Amino acid sequence: MAENKKLDRRDFIQKGARITLGASLAGIGIAAATKASAEKYVWQIDPFKCTQCGRCATDCVKNPSAVKCVHAYDLCGYCDLCGGYFKPGANKLETGAENQLCPTAAIERRFIEEPYFEFIIDEELCIGCGKCVKGCGAFGNGSLHLQIRHDLCDNCNECAIARVCPSDAISRIPASQAYIIKGNFTETQES
Amino acid sequence: MSKKGLSILIVAIIVVIIGIIIIDFIGNNALNRGGNPYEYNVDEYKEVDPSLIHYKETKNIALGDIIPRGMDIFKGDIYITGENFLKVIGIHGVQKLNISLEESGICVLARDEFIIAGLEQEVLIFDHMGKLINSWKPDTETTYITSLAILNNILFVADAGNRRVLKYTTEGNYLGEFEGKSESDDQHGFIIPSPHFDMVVNEFDELWIVNPGKHAIENYNEKGELRGFWASSSMNIEGFTGCCNPAEIAVLSNGSFVTSEKGMVRIKIYSQSGELESVVAAPEKFQEEGTAPDVKVDENDVVYALDFDRKLIRVFEKKLSE
Amino acid sequence: MKKILSRIFLLLLFSFVFFAAQSQQRFPKPEFESGYEQPTPTTPEPRSAGMEWADVFVLLAVLSMASWLAIKKRSRKGMIWLSLFTLIYFGFYREGCICSIGSIQNVALAFFDSGYKLSLTVLAFFLLPLIFALFFGRTFCAGACPLGAIQDLIVINPVSIPSWVRKTLDFFPYVYLGFAILFAATGTDFIICRYDPFVGIFRMNAPYIMILLGVAFLFLGMFFARPYCRVFCPYGVLLNWMSKFSKWHMTISPAECIKCKLCEPSCPFDAIEIPVNEKERTESSVRKNLKRFSFYLVLIPVWILAGGFALSKAHVFLSRANPTVYLAEILITHPELKTDTENLDIQTFLESGKSMQELVEEATLIRNKFRRGGWYLGGFLGLVLGIMIMNQFTMRKQEIYEPHKGNCFSCARCIDYCPVEKKK
Ligand code: SF4
Ligand code: SF4
Ligand code: SF4
Ligand code: SF4
């Protein structure tokens, strides 16, 4: 009899604790759900804030980085003297490696017609260092810019680059608009 | 290994792991994250031999909370336009006139009879009281006006968007246009990759137009025929660098050019024929990767630079010793 | 608050930058005569939201399967196959992200930063295993956690370490949990994700220090089974609470325990409770224990206060983990660093146009959060410590061999050791 009572009491405590825990879980769940959104979020670089510090190349958990240079052709001046393609001080405007700015020679220069050249990024080679972006921003039109490529990005819970980005340029944006492409950006803003 | 030994080993490894995590956590901070291994370095080109610098900054005028886009100096007054305004400021910073514009003004030109403002796609003519006398729009959608000049009563309007220079009477009657194409093969027409396309008329009534994509300054007659040019392309101080420079020019009374570059911002003086004469302001005076300041010269050959990044009009005068 | 402030600031900055950019964007590109067609930049889509929900359903399925395997089917073999699936799916295919352990931080941040967008799928990953634990025990650990799976599969020669060492180590997950929440809630860092030792293995790619940690954990795991689960896992703390009061926890014996001791060495995690010798329970020992128990019970508020006081005092130090606070601090204490052109963080700040005052204000706000957080965290850790010490003097009544409901991972190893036949 006494034994039974003891068991009952134990059961009772267990049950009480279970209900309390269950209730607090439900509480947390509901409270959090009011702050939650059904939308998926992904990390992206705001090219207008990025200062090309180089950490996108060094700090991504992926190697090579999931950040790549993207070319907004809409903004490009198609310059012969591309500030993003040639090293500062390159005196010969030729495609020789010694004249190129990109450390991995990931930019292809294609002649279109006098005097215009097209510049194409080879994402297989690009490591997202942002050197060309800096050059293009300083001496050109700023058509080159860095973006997190979502086919490569793991969408880490906390982006390892965002943590160290000195310009606070990386934030989470809705996956339905997963890029901030410089040229397209105004288009979507205006339309 | 004995059980006890293993236990000690296990605890030791755990302690080491915790230690590594803590050290890494504390150690990875703003003080020792290190520099940029992929730095875009133009420092070596920024150095300018001090003996080349013949000017010094004598004063500057803060512009406050406006977004300036262009400037002119005329008879001791500063004409400045920008996001939705056209202002006249006395040399000591006193505002004399303020016209508000519906759109952003990009360039301005002042003469005795009128003030001409160039918006992106429109030319406005005001009298000196601020009354609008005349206005017209060039007919293409892609027009992007960047500069104005007057020569023999013809108003030249630089249209960077269409890589051409338009000609009008000062009443707004269209007189023609030219794209700077020359007959010979050695020089190309205007190559304008970005909205920087400046013109200037010197004391000898010569119209000089920048061909920024070629790093060239070209002389045209009224009909738009190329009469001469010089070009200088180099990252070093002797030349122009980047895709499209010089972004802005002005002329001194002796016909020398004052040039202003973007990217690695520097203001220099070139002779009529294109030899570097001196440096007004070295890159260290400006923001890194900054915008090219608009440059203008007054009748005493004092150089005025409109520094967009710092929102200042900076005045440079020739050093006395030289 | 930092987020809000910086957002307002950035909005201002942005509207300006945007304007400048826009005016540039209207500059027309050249007109090509050779029929050149301008390409548009490609934008590869991220994994779709639908797939994220699919992950939630996989989790739900795996959790149900694990609970069934542990409680109904009682099959260790099934559990091994399930862990393998989990390892491949959540581990190598999903590359260890999203995981329930890390989701603690997302939930915490959502509570403290109204601007933070918590995904519903993440919330589901946070809640589902806990709900399951409340009913079926830690079946998540047994079958649905990729970190658990990888460690479980490499257990070779587990040694049982002295119980006092184990109990001391038990405290550490609470510390980890507490700090993870503190750093997440202040918007400082997600330390659980940052120091996840196995994610590098799942991705086959990691910074050097994380590879080192991963290897250390794997090596350790051969002798000390599931080291991450037992000494680190902050989610394990929550699961432990739930599981302790779970409704249908798995049992070692399918029927009545006959105290044959056969299962005793089977658990590599020392999670089997061994019957206590009732004869040791003398009148005097009971009284002595009761006295100590009450003493430590009364002491608990002291622990709480001491903990809270200590950690709130340490808030200046702790808040240095926050980049904004640290930047403000070094700029104030070492103004000469402003000329250090090699220091990217400082140079970027100086060029950003943000004033020192704004930075200091932001930093002060965060630091105050740390002071408050320090009180909570210290109090919490004091409470846990107090209870742990007090519990040393409870008179445990244990008559049969059964798993410790809080610590047992429901891995089902012990089941195979029990000679008792299932009642028909
Ligand atoms: S870390 Fe930030 S500032 Fe640096 S390159 Fe990446 S986005 Fe730009
Ligand atoms: S310079 Fe750097 S960012 Fe640009 S294409 Fe090369 S690797 Fe990519
Ligand atoms: S979320 Fe992860 S994978 Fe993606 S860019 Fe950031 S660090 Fe790289
Ligand atoms: S089921 Fe629990 S008690 Fe049994 S071996 Fe696994 S962890 Fe130990």
mmCIF file of N, CA, C and O in Angstrom, chain A residues 50-83:
data_model
loop_
_atom_site.group_PDB
_atom_site.id
_atom_site.type_symbol
_atom_site.label_atom_id
_atom_site.label_comp_id
_atom_site.label_asym_id
_atom_site.label_seq_id
_atom_site.Cartn_x
_atom_site.Cartn_y
_atom_site.Cartn_z
ATOM 1 N N CYS A 50 29.680 47.244 -49.572
ATOM 2 C CA CYS A 50 30.938 46.484 -49.577
ATOM 3 C C CYS A 50 32.121 47.388 -49.894
ATOM 4 O O CYS A 50 32.046 48.242 -50.769
ATOM 5 N N THR A 51 33.204 47.197 -49.145
ATOM 6 C CA THR A 51 34.397 47.993 -49.402
ATOM 7 C C THR A 51 35.548 47.143 -49.922
ATOM 8 O O THR A 51 36.699 47.562 -49.887
ATOM 9 N N GLN A 52 35.252 45.922 -50.340
ATOM 10 C CA GLN A 52 36.254 45.027 -50.929
ATOM 11 C C GLN A 52 37.469 44.818 -50.043
ATOM 12 O O GLN A 52 38.598 45.093 -50.420
ATOM 13 N N CYS A 53 37.196 44.336 -48.843
ATOM 14 C CA CYS A 53 38.275 44.187 -47.887
ATOM 15 C C CYS A 53 39.073 42.909 -48.095
ATOM 16 O O CYS A 53 40.094 42.712 -47.458
ATOM 17 N N GLY A 54 38.587 42.017 -48.930
ATOM 18 C CA GLY A 54 39.319 40.778 -49.171
ATOM 19 C C GLY A 54 38.865 39.612 -48.319
ATOM 20 O O GLY A 54 39.236 38.473 -48.566
ATOM 21 N N ARG A 55 38.055 39.885 -47.301
ATOM 22 C CA ARG A 55 37.669 38.798 -46.397
ATOM 23 C C ARG A 55 36.670 37.844 -47.031
ATOM 24 O O ARG A 55 36.527 36.716 -46.578
ATOM 25 N N CYS A 56 35.984 38.322 -48.051
ATOM 26 C CA CYS A 56 35.081 37.407 -48.743
ATOM 27 C C CYS A 56 35.868 36.245 -49.338
ATOM 28 O O CYS A 56 35.357 35.149 -49.479
ATOM 29 N N ALA A 57 37.099 36.513 -49.716
ATOM 30 C CA ALA A 57 37.913 35.428 -50.269
ATOM 31 C C ALA A 57 38.472 34.549 -49.157
ATOM 32 O O ALA A 57 38.600 33.338 -49.318
ATOM 33 N N THR A 58 38.786 35.144 -48.015
ATOM 34 C CA THR A 58 39.510 34.389 -46.992
ATOM 35 C C THR A 58 38.608 33.770 -45.936
ATOM 36 O O THR A 58 38.996 32.801 -45.304
ATOM 37 N N ASP A 59 37.422 34.298 -45.713
ATOM 38 C CA ASP A 59 36.665 33.858 -44.545
ATOM 39 C C ASP A 59 35.457 32.973 -44.803
ATOM 40 O O ASP A 59 34.854 32.477 -43.858
ATOM 41 N N CYS A 60 35.095 32.763 -46.046
ATOM 42 C CA CYS A 60 33.960 31.871 -46.315
ATOM 43 C C CYS A 60 34.332 30.460 -45.881
ATOM 44 O O CYS A 60 35.488 30.069 -45.976
ATOM 45 N N VAL A 61 33.352 29.727 -45.381
ATOM 46 C CA VAL A 61 33.640 28.346 -44.982
ATOM 47 C C VAL A 61 33.928 27.478 -46.200
ATOM 48 O O VAL A 61 34.460 26.389 -46.073
ATOM 49 N N LYS A 62 33.563 27.967 -47.354
ATOM 50 C CA LYS A 62 33.884 27.239 -48.577
ATOM 51 C C LYS A 62 35.241 27.680 -49.092
ATOM 52 O O LYS A 62 35.658 28.813 -48.895
ATOM 53 N N ASN A 63 35.874 26.791 -49.751
ATOM 54 C CA ASN A 63 37.162 27.121 -50.335
ATOM 55 C C ASN A 63 37.220 26.499 -51.730
ATOM 56 O O ASN A 63 37.228 25.295 -51.831
ATOM 57 N N PRO A 64 37.249 27.259 -52.778
ATOM 58 C CA PRO A 64 37.172 28.714 -52.834
ATOM 59 C C PRO A 64 35.810 29.239 -52.404
ATOM 60 O O PRO A 64 34.837 28.510 -52.401
ATOM 61 N N SER A 65 35.821 30.494 -52.090
ATOM 62 C CA SER A 65 34.652 31.138 -51.511
ATOM 63 C C SER A 65 33.400 31.044 -52.387
ATOM 64 O O SER A 65 33.488 30.955 -53.610
ATOM 65 N N ALA A 66 32.242 31.086 -51.718
ATOM 66 C CA ALA A 66 30.961 31.109 -52.441
ATOM 67 C C ALA A 66 30.668 32.501 -52.980
ATOM 68 O O ALA A 66 29.687 32.707 -53.683
ATOM 69 N N VAL A 67 31.531 33.438 -52.648
ATOM 70 C CA VAL A 67 31.373 34.796 -53.165
ATOM 71 C C VAL A 67 32.115 34.900 -54.488
ATOM 72 O O VAL A 67 33.253 34.453 -54.605
ATOM 73 N N LYS A 68 31.443 35.442 -55.479
ATOM 74 C CA LYS A 68 32.085 35.618 -56.773
ATOM 75 C C LYS A 68 31.823 37.031 -57.261
ATOM 76 O O LYS A 68 30.892 37.689 -56.820
ATOM 77 N N CYS A 69 32.666 37.397 -58.220
ATOM 78 C CA CYS A 69 32.455 38.690 -58.842
ATOM 79 C C CYS A 69 31.358 38.552 -59.882
ATOM 80 O O CYS A 69 31.313 37.587 -60.632
ATOM 81 N N VAL A 70 30.457 39.520 -59.910
ATOM 82 C CA VAL A 70 29.363 39.514 -60.876
ATOM 83 C C VAL A 70 29.483 40.775 -61.717
ATOM 84 O O VAL A 70 29.819 41.844 -61.208
ATOM 85 N N HIS A 71 29.237 40.632 -62.990
ATOM 86 C CA HIS A 71 29.365 41.786 -63.866
ATOM 87 C C HIS A 71 27.985 42.317 -64.263
ATOM 88 O O HIS A 71 27.217 41.625 -64.918
ATOM 89 N N ALA A 72 27.684 43.528 -63.851
ATOM 90 C CA ALA A 72 26.434 44.174 -64.265
ATOM 91 C C ALA A 72 26.714 44.863 -65.590
ATOM 92 O O ALA A 72 27.131 46.012 -65.628
ATOM 93 N N TYR A 73 26.493 44.145 -66.683
ATOM 94 C CA TYR A 73 26.860 44.662 -68.011
ATOM 95 C C TYR A 73 26.183 45.998 -68.305
ATOM 96 O O TYR A 73 26.694 46.827 -69.035
ATOM 97 N N ASP A 74 25.009 46.170 -67.729
ATOM 98 C CA ASP A 74 24.256 47.399 -67.920
ATOM 99 C C ASP A 74 25.040 48.645 -67.556
ATOM 100 O O ASP A 74 24.816 49.707 -68.104
ATOM 101 N N LEU A 75 25.922 48.490 -66.574
ATOM 102 C CA LEU A 75 26.654 49.659 -66.095
ATOM 103 C C LEU A 75 28.001 49.797 -66.767
ATOM 104 O O LEU A 75 28.670 50.798 -66.625
ATOM 105 N N CYS A 76 28.417 48.754 -67.447
ATOM 106 C CA CYS A 76 29.800 48.700 -67.920
ATOM 107 C C CYS A 76 30.037 49.720 -69.023
ATOM 108 O O CYS A 76 29.174 49.964 -69.853
ATOM 109 N N GLY A 77 31.204 50.332 -68.989
ATOM 110 C CA GLY A 77 31.570 51.275 -70.033
ATOM 111 C C GLY A 77 32.236 50.578 -71.210
ATOM 112 O O GLY A 77 32.590 51.201 -72.184
ATOM 113 N N TYR A 78 32.428 49.275 -71.112
ATOM 114 C CA TYR A 78 33.109 48.485 -72.142
ATOM 115 C C TYR A 78 34.462 49.103 -72.488
ATOM 116 O O TYR A 78 34.859 49.177 -73.647
ATOM 117 N N CYS A 79 35.133 49.591 -71.451
ATOM 118 C CA CYS A 79 36.352 50.359 -71.666
ATOM 119 C C CYS A 79 37.476 49.492 -72.202
ATOM 120 O O CYS A 79 37.645 48.344 -71.822
ATOM 121 N N ASP A 80 38.246 50.124 -73.050
ATOM 122 C CA ASP A 80 39.499 49.537 -73.488
ATOM 123 C C ASP A 80 40.433 49.430 -72.285
ATOM 124 O O ASP A 80 41.092 48.416 -72.059
ATOM 125 N N LEU A 81 40.449 50.497 -71.485
ATOM 126 C CA LEU A 81 41.365 50.576 -70.348
ATOM 127 C C LEU A 81 40.640 50.175 -69.079
ATOM 128 O O LEU A 81 40.481 50.980 -68.187
ATOM 129 N N CYS A 82 40.180 48.934 -69.007
ATOM 130 C CA CYS A 82 39.354 48.539 -67.866
ATOM 131 C C CYS A 82 40.139 48.581 -66.560
ATOM 132 O O CYS A 82 41.181 47.955 -66.423
ATOM 133 N N GLY A 83 39.626 49.353 -65.622
ATOM 134 C CA GLY A 83 40.290 49.464 -64.317
ATOM 135 C C GLY A 83 40.195 48.189 -63.516
ATOM 136 O O GLY A 83 40.940 47.981 -62.569
#
